[in-house]
mmCIF file of C-alpha atoms in Angstrom:
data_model
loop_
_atom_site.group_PDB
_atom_site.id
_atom_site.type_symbol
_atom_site.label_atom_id
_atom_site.label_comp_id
_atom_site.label_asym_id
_atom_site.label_seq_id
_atom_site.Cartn_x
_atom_site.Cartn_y
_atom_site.Cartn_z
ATOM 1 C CA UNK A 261 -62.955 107.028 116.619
ATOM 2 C CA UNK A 262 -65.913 105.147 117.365
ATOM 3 C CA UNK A 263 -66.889 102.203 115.268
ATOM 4 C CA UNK A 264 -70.923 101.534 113.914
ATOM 5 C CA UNK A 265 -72.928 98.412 113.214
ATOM 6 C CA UNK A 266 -75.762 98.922 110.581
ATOM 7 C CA UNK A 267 -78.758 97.041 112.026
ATOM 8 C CA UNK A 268 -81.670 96.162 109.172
ATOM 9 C CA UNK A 269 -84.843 93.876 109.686
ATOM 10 C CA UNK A 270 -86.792 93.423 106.787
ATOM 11 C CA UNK A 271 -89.432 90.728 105.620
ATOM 12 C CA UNK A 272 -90.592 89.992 102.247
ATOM 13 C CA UNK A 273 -89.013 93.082 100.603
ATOM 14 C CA UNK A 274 -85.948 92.398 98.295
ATOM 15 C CA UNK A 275 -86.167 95.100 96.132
ATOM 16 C CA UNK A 276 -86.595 97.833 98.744
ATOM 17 C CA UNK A 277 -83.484 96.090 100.548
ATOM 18 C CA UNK A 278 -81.550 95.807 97.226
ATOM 19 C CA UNK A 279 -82.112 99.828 96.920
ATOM 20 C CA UNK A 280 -81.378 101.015 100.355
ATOM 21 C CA UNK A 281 -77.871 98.979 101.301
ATOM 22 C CA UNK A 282 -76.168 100.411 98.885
ATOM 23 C CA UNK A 283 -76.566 104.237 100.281
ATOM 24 C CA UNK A 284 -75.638 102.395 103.746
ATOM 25 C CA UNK A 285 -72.563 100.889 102.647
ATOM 26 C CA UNK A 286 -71.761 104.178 100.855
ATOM 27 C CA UNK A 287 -71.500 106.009 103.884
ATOM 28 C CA UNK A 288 -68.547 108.824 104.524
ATOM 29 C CA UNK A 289 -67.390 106.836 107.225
ATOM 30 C CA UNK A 290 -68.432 103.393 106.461
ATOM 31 C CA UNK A 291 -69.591 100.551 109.025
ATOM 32 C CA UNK A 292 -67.401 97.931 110.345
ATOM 33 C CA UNK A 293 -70.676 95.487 110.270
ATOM 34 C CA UNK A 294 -73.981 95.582 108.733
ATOM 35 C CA UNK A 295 -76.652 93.005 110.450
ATOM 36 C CA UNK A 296 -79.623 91.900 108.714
ATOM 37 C CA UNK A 297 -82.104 90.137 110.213
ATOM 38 C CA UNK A 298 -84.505 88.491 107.579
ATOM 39 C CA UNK A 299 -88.078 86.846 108.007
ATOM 40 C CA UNK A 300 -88.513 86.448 104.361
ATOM 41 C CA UNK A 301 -89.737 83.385 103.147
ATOM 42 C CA UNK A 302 -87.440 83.491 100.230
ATOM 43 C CA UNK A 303 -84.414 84.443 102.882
ATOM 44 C CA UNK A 304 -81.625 82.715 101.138
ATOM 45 C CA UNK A 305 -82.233 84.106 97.498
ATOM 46 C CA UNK A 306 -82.341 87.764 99.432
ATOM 47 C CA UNK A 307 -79.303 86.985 101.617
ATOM 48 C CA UNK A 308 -77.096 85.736 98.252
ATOM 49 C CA UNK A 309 -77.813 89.149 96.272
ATOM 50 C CA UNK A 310 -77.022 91.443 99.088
ATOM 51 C CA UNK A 311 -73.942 89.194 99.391
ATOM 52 C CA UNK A 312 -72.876 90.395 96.291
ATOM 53 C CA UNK A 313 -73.291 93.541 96.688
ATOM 54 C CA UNK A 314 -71.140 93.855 99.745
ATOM 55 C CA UNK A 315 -68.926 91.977 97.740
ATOM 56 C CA UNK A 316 -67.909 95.549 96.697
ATOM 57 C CA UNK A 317 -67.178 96.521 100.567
ATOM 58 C CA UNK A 318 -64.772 93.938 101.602
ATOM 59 C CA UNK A 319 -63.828 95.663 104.653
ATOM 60 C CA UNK A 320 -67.279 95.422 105.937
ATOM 61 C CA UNK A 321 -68.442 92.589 107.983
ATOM 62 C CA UNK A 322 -71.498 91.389 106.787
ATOM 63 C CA UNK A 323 -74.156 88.905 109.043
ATOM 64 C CA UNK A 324 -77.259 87.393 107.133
ATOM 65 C CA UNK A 325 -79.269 86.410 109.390
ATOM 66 C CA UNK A 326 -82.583 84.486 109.285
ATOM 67 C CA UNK A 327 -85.601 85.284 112.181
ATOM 68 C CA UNK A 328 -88.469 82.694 112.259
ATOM 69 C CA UNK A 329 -90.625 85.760 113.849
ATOM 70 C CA UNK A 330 -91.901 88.371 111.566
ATOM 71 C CA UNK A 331 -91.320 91.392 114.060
ATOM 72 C CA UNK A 332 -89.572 94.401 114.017
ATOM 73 C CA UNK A 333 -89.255 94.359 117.377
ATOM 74 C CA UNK A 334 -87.678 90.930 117.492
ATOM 75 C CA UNK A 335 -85.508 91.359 114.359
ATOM 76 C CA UNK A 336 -83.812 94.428 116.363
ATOM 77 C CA UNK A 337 -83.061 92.665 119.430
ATOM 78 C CA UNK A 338 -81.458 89.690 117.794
ATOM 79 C CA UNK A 339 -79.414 92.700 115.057
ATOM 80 C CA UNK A 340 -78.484 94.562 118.177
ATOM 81 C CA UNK A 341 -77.006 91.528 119.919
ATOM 82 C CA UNK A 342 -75.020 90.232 117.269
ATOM 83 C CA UNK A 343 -73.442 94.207 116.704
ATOM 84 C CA UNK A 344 -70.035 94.642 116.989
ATOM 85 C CA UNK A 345 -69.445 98.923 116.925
ATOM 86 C CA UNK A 346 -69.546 101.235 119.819
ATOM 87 C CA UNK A 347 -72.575 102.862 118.333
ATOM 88 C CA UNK A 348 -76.236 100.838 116.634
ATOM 89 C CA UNK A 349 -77.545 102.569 113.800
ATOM 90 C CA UNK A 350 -80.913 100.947 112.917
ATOM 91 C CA UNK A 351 -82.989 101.651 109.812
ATOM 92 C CA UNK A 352 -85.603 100.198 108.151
ATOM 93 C CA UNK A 353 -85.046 98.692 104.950
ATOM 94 C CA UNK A 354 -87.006 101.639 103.022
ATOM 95 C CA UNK A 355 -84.767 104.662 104.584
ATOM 96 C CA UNK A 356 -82.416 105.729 102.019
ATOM 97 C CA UNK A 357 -79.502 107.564 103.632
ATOM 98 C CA UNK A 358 -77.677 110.827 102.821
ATOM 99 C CA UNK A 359 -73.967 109.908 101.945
ATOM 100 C CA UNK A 360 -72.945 111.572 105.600
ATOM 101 C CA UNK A 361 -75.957 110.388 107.665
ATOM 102 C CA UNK A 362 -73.509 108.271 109.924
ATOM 103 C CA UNK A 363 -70.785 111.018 110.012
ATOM 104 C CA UNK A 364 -72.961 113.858 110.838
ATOM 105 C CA UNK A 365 -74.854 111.468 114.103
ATOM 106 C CA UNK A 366 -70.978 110.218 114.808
ATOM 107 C CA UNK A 367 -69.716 114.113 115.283
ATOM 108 C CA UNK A 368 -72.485 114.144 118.006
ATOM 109 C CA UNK A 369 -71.331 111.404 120.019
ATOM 110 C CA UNK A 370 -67.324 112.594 119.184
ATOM 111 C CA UNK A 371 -68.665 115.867 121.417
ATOM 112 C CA UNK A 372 -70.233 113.940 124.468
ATOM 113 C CA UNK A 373 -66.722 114.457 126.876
ATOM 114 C CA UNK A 374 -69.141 113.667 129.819
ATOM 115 C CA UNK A 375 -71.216 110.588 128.913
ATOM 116 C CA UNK A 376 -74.280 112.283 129.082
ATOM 117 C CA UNK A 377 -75.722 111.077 125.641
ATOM 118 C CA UNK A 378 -77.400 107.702 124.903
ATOM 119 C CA UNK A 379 -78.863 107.969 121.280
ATOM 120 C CA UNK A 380 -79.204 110.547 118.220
ATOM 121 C CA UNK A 381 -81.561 110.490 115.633
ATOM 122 C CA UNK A 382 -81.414 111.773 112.050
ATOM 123 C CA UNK A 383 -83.483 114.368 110.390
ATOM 124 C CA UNK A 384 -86.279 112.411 108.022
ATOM 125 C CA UNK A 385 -86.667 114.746 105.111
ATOM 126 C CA UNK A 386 -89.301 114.624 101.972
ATOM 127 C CA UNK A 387 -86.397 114.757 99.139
ATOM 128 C CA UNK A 388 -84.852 111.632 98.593
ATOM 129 C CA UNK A 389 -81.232 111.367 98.405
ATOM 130 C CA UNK A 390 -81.045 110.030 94.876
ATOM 131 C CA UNK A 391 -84.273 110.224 93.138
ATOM 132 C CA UNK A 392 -83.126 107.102 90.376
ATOM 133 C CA UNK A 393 -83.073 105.134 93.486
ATOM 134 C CA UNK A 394 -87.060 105.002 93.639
ATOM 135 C CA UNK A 395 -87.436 104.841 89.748
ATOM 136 C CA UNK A 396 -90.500 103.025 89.525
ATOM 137 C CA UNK A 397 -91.838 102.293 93.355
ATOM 138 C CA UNK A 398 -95.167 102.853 94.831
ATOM 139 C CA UNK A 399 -95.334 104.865 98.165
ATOM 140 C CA UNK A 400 -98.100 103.631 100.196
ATOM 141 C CA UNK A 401 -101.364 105.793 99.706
ATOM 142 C CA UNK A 402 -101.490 109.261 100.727
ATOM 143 C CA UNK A 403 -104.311 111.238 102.285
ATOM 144 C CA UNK A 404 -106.610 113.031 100.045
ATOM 145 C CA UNK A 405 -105.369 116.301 98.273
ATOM 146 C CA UNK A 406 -108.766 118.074 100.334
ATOM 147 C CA UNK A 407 -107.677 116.887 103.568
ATOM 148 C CA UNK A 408 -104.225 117.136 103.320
ATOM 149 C CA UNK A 409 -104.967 120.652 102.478
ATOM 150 C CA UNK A 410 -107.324 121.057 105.193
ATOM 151 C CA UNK A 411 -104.567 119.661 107.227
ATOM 152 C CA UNK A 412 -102.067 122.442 106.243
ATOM 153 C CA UNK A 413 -104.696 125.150 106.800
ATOM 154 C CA UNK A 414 -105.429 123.995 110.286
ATOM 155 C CA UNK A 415 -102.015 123.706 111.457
ATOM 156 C CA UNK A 416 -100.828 127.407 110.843
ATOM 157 C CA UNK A 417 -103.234 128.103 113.955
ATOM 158 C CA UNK A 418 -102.210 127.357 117.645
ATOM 159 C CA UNK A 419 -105.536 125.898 118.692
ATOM 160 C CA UNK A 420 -105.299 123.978 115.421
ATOM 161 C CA UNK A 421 -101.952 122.251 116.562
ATOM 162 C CA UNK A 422 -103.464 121.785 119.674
ATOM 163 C CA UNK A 423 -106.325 119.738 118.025
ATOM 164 C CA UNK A 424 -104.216 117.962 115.776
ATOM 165 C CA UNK A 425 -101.993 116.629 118.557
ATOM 166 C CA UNK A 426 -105.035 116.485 121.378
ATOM 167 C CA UNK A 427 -107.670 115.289 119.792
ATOM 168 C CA UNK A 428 -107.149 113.684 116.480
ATOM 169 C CA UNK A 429 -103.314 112.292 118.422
ATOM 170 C CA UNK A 430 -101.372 113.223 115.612
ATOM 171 C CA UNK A 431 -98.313 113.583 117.723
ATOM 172 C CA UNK A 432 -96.397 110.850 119.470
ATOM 173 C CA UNK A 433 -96.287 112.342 122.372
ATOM 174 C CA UNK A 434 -100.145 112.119 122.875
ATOM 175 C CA UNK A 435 -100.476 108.625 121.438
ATOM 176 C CA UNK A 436 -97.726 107.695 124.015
ATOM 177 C CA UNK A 437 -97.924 107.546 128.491
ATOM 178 C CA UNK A 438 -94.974 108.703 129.504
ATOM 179 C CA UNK A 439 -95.080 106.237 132.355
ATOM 180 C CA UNK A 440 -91.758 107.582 133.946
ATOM 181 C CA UNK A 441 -93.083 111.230 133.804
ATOM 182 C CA UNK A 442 -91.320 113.774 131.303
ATOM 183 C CA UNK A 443 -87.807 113.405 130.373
ATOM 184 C CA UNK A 444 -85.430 116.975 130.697
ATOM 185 C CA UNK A 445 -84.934 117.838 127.409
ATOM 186 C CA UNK A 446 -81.957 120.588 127.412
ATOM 187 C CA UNK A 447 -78.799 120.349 124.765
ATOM 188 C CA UNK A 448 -75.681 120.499 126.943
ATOM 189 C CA UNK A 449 -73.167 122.679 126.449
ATOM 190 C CA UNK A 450 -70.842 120.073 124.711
ATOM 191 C CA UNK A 451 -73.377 120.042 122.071
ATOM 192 C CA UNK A 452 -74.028 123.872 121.835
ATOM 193 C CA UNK A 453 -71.740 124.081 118.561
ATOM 194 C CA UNK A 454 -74.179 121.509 116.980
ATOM 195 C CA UNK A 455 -77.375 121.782 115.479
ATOM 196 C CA UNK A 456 -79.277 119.527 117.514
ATOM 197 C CA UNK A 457 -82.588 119.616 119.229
ATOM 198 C CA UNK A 458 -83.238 117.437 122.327
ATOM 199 C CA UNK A 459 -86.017 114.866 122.119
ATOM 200 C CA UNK A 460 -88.054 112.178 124.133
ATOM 201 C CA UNK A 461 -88.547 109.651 121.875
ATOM 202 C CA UNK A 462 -86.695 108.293 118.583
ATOM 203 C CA UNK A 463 -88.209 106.858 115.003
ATOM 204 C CA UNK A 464 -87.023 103.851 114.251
ATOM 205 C CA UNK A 465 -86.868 104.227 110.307
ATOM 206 C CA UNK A 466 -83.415 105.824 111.484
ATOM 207 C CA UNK A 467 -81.952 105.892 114.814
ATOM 208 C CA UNK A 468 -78.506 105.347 116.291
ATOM 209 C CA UNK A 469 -77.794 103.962 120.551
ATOM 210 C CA UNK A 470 -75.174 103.035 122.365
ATOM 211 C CA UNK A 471 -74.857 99.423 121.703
ATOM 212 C CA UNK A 472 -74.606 98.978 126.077
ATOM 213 C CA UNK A 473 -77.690 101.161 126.373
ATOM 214 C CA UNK A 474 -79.556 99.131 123.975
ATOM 215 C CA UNK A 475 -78.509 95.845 125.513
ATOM 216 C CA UNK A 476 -79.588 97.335 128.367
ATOM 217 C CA UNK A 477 -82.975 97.990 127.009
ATOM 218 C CA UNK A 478 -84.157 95.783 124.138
ATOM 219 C CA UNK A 479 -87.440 96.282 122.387
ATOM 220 C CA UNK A 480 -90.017 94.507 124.051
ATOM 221 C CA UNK A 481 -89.597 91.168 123.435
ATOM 222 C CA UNK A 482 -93.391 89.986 124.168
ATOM 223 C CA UNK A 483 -94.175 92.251 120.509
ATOM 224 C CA UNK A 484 -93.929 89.076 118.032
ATOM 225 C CA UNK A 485 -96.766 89.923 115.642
ATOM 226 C CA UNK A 486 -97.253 93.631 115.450
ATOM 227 C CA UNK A 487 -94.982 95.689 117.552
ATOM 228 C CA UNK A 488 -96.525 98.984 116.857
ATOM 229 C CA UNK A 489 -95.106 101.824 119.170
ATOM 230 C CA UNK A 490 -92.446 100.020 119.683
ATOM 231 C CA UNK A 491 -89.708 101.857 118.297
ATOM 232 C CA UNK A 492 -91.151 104.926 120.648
ATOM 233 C CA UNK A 493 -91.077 102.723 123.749
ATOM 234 C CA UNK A 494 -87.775 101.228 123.871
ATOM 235 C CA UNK A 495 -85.968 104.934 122.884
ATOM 236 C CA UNK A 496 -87.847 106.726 125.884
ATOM 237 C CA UNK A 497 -86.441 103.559 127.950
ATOM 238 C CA UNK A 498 -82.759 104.797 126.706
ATOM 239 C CA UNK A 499 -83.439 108.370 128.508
ATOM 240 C CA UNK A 500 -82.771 106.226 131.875
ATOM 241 C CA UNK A 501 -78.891 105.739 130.476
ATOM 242 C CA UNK A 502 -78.381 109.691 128.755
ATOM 243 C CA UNK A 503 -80.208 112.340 126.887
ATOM 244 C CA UNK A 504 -81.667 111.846 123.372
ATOM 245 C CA UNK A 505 -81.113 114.191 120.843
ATOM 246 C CA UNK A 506 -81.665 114.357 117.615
ATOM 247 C CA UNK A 507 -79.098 115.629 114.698
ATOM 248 C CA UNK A 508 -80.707 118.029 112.145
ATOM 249 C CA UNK A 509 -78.342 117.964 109.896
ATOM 250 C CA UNK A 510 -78.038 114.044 109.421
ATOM 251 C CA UNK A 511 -80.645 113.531 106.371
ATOM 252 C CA UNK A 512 -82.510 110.584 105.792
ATOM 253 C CA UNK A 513 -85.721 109.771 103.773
ATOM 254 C CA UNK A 514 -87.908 107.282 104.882
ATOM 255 C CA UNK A 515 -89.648 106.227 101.634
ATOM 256 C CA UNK A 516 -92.646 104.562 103.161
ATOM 257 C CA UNK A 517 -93.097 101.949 100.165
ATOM 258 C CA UNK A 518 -96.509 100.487 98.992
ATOM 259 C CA UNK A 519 -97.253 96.695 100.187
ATOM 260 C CA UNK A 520 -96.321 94.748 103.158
ATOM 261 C CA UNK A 521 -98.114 97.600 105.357
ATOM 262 C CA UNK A 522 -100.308 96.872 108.623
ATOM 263 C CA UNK A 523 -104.298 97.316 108.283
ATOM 264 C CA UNK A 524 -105.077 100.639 109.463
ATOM 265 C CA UNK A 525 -107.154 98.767 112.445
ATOM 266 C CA UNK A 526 -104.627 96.680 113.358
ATOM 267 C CA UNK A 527 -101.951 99.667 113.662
ATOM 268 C CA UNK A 528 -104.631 101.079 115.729
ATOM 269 C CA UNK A 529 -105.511 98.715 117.712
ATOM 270 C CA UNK A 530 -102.013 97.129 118.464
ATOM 271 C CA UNK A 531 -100.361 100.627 119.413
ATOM 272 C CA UNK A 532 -103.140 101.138 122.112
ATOM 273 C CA UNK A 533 -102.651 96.713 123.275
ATOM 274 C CA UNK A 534 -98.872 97.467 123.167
ATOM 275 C CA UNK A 535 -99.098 100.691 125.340
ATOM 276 C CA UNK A 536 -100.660 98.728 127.989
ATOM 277 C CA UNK A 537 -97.773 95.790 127.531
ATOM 278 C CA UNK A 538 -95.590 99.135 128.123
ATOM 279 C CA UNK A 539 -96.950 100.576 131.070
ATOM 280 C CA UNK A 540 -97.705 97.263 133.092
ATOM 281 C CA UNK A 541 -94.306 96.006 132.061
ATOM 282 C CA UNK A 542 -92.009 99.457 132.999
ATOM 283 C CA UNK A 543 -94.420 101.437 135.237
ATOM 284 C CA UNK A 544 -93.382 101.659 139.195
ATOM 285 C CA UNK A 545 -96.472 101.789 139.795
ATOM 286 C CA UNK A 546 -99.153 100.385 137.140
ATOM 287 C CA UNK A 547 -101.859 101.196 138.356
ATOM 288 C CA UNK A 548 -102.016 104.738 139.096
ATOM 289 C CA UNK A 549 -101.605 104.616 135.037
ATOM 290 C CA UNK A 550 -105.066 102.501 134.572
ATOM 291 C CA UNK A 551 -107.579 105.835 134.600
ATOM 292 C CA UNK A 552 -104.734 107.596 132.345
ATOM 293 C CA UNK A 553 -105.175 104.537 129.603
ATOM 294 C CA UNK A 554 -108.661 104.628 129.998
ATOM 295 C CA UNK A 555 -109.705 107.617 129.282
ATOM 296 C CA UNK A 556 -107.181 107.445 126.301
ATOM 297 C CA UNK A 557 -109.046 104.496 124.880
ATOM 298 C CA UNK A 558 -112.486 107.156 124.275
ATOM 299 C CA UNK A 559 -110.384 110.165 123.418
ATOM 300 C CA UNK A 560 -108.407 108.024 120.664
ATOM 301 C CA UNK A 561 -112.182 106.515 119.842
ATOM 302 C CA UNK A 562 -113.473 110.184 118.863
ATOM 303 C CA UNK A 563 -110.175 111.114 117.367
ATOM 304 C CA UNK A 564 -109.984 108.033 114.930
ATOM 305 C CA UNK A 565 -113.794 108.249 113.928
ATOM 306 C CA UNK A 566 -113.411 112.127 113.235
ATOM 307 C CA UNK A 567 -109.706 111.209 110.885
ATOM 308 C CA UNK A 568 -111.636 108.094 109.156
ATOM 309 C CA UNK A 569 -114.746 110.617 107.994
ATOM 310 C CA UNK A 570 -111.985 113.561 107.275
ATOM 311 C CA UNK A 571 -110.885 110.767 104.720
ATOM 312 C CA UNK A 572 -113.964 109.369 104.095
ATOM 313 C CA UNK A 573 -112.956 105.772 104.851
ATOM 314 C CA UNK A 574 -116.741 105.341 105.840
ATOM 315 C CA UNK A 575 -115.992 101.480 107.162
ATOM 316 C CA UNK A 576 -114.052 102.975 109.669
ATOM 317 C CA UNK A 577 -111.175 100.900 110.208
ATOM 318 C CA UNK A 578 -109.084 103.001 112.825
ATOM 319 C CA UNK A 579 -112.013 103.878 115.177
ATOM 320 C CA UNK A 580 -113.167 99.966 114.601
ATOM 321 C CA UNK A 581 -109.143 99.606 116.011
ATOM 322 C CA UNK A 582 -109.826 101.341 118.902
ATOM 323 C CA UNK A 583 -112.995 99.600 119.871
ATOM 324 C CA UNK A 584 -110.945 96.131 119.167
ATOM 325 C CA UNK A 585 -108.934 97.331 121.869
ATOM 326 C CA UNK A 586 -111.579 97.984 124.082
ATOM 327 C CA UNK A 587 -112.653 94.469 123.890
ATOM 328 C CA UNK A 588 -109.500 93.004 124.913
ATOM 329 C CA UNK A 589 -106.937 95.504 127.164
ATOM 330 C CA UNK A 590 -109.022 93.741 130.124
ATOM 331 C CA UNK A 591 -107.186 90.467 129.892
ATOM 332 C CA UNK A 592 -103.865 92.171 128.991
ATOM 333 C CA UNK A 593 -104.304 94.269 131.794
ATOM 334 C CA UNK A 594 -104.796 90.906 134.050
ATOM 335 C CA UNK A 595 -102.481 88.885 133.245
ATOM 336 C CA UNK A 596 -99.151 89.169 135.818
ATOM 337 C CA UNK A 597 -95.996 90.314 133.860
ATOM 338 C CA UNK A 598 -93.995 87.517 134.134
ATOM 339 C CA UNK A 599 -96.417 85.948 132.046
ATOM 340 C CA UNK A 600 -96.436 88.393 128.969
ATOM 341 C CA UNK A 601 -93.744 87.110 127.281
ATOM 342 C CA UNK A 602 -95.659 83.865 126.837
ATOM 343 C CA UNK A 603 -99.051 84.506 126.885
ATOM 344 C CA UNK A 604 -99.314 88.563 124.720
ATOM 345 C CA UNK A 605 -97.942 86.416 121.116
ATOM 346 C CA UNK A 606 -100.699 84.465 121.449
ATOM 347 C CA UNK A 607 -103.084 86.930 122.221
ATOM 348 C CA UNK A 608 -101.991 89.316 119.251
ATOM 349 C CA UNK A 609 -102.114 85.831 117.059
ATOM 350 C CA UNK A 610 -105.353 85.639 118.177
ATOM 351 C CA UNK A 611 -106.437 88.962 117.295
ATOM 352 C CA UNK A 612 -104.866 89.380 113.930
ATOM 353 C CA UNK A 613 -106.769 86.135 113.103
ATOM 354 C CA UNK A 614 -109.867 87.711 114.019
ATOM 355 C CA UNK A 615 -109.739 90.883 112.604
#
C-alpha cells in the first residue's frame, strides 16, 4: 500500500490549524507523517499545542517546522522535501477533510498499473464535514446577495459562461498561459471504474503528487512574498511526469476563514507579476508568449473594473492591481532568469511596500 505525508504551511493562524489537524489525523487510512511548516511569529506556542494533539496519534510522525519566509510557495517546497510517503497530500490549514479524503485519492493511485498518473485532487464542496468544527469563525466576506444572484442568473446561459470565464476571467484557465500548450485530458482505462474527471491544473487548498514528481517540480522558489497562482503553476508543471485527475468523490471544504487574506490589488496584481515569472522561467520559447501577456494585461484591466463596479467597490482595488502590474512587468520581463531568484523577492518587497 502506498504510504502519505500530510504537508501544511500556515502563518499566524492557530486556531484554524488547531481545527483542521484533527480531521487530518482522523483519516481512514491515516498518514505516516504530517509536516508543518510555520511562519508564525508565535511558532513555538503553535508547534507545542499541535504537539499535543498528535500526542493522540503516536504512530504518526510529526515535523514542526519553522520558515523565516512567509510564503506558501516556500513553506511547500521545504514540507515536500522533508516528506517521507510515496504520495504528498498538501492542504491549507483552513481545509477541513472528509474522514476518507486520503482513502478515496489513494484508491486512484492503487489503479494506475501503468504509471501514467502524477497527482489527484479532491472535490472542494460547500458543506463542511463537521459543522461544530467552525462554531464561531468568520469566513472572509462574500459578494453581495444582488450580484451573487446576478452571477447565478448569468451563468445558466452559454454566452454567459463564456463572459464569465472570457471577460470578467473567472476561470483559471483564462487567468492562466498555458505556456506548454494544452495538456490531453482523457481518464485511462485503469481509471474507468472511478469517478474521476481529468484536469489541467490542481488547487492547492487540497491536492495530493507523487512525492518524485514534486521534487521534480517545486513551486517556484523566486515567490517569497505573495505567490499567487502558484499552486496552478507548479500542478500544470506535474502534467510533464503523468496525467492529473481529479477524484470526485474525495470531499473536502475549504473554509476560506476571515483575516490574514491578501488585498484584493495585491492578489491581482501579483497573479499577473507571477505569470510572467512563469512563462519567462518554463517557456521554450518566451517570447513568442510576450503579445499573449500583453494583451492579457488590458483584457484583465476591463474585466477587473467591470467585477469592482458589479460590487460596487468604487476605489477599485483589482483594476488598480492590474494597472500596478502594468507599471512594473517591464523590468520583470528584463531581467535574465538566472537572476529571478535573487532579484523578483525584492521586487515584490518593493511593491507590497508601495501599495
Amino acid at each position: 500500500m502506498l504510504t502519505w505525508s500530510l504537508v501544511i504551511p500556515t502563518c499566524n493562524r492557530r486556531d484554524m490549524l488547531l481545527r483542521a489537524l484533527p480531521l487530518a489525523l482522523g483519516q481512514t487510512v491515516p498518514p505516516i507523517q504530517v509536516v508543518i511548516v510555520d511562519s508564525s511569529h508565535d511558532w513555538v506556542v503553535t508547534r507545542q499545542a499541535v504537539q499535543d494533539l498528535a500526542a493522540d496519534h503516536p504512530t504518526i510522525r510529526l515535523d514542526y517546522l519553522r520558515s523565516e519566509t512567509p510564503s506558501s510557495a516556500t513553506q511547500r517546497n521545504q514540507g515536500v522535501e522533508a516528506a517521507l510517503g510515496d504520495i504528498v497530500v498538501m492542504i491549507d490549514d483552513d481545509s477541513f477533510l472528509y474522514p476518507d479524503y486520503v482513502e478515496r485519492i489513494l484508491a486512484v493511485y492503487a489503479a494506475d498499473s501503468r504509471g501514467v498518473l502524477a497527482g489527484v485532487n479532491g472535490m472542494n464542496v460547500p458543506a463542511m464535514p463537521d459543522a461544530r468544527v467552525a462554531t464561531g469563525l468568520a469566513r472572509k466576506a462574500e459578494s453581495q446577495e444582488k450580484v451573487a444572484g446576478l452571477r447565478d442568473r448569468v451563468m445558466r446561459y452559454r454566452l454567459g459562461r463564456w463572459i464569465s470565464s472570457r471577460i470578467l476571467f473567472q476561470d483559471m484557465h483564462a487567468l492562466f498561459l498555458k505556456y506548454e500548450g494544452e495538456r490531453a485530458l482523457s481518464v485511462p482505462a485503469d481509471f474507468a471504474h472511478l469517478d474521476v474527471t481529468p484536469m489541467t491544473f490542481m488547487s492547492g487548498h487540497g491536492l495530493s503528487v507523487r512525492r518524485a514528481v514534486a521534487l521534480a517540480e517545486p513551486l517556484d522558489w523566486s515567490l517569497r512574498y505573495y505567490a499567487a497562482l502558484e499552486d496552478l503553476d507548479a500542478s500544470y508543471r506535474y502534467g510533464r511526469h503523468g496525467i492529473l485527475l481529479r477524484a470526485n468523490d474525495a470531499l473536502l471544504h475549504h473554509f476560506e476563514v476571515a483575516g490574514s487574506r491578501v488585498k484584493r490589488r495585491t492578489v491581482t496584481t501579483f497573479q499577473l507579476l507571477n505569470m510572467l515569472v512563469f512563462i519567462k522561467r518554463n517557456a521554450d520559447r518566451p517570447g513568442a508568449w510576450l503579445g499573449s501577456y500583453r494583451r492579457m494585461l488590458w483584457r484583465r484591466l476591463l474585466g477587473e473594473a467591470i467585477k469592482d463596479a458589479l460590487s460596487r467597490r468604487w476605489n477599485f482595488p483589482q483594476a488598480r492591481g492590474v494597472l500596478t502590474a502594468m507599471r512594473n512587468w517591464r523590468r520583470v520581463w528584463k531581467t535574465p532568469v538566472e537572476e529571478l531568484d535573487g532579484w523578483y523577492p525584492g521586487q515584490q518587497r518593493a511593491i507590497l511596500d508601495r501599495i
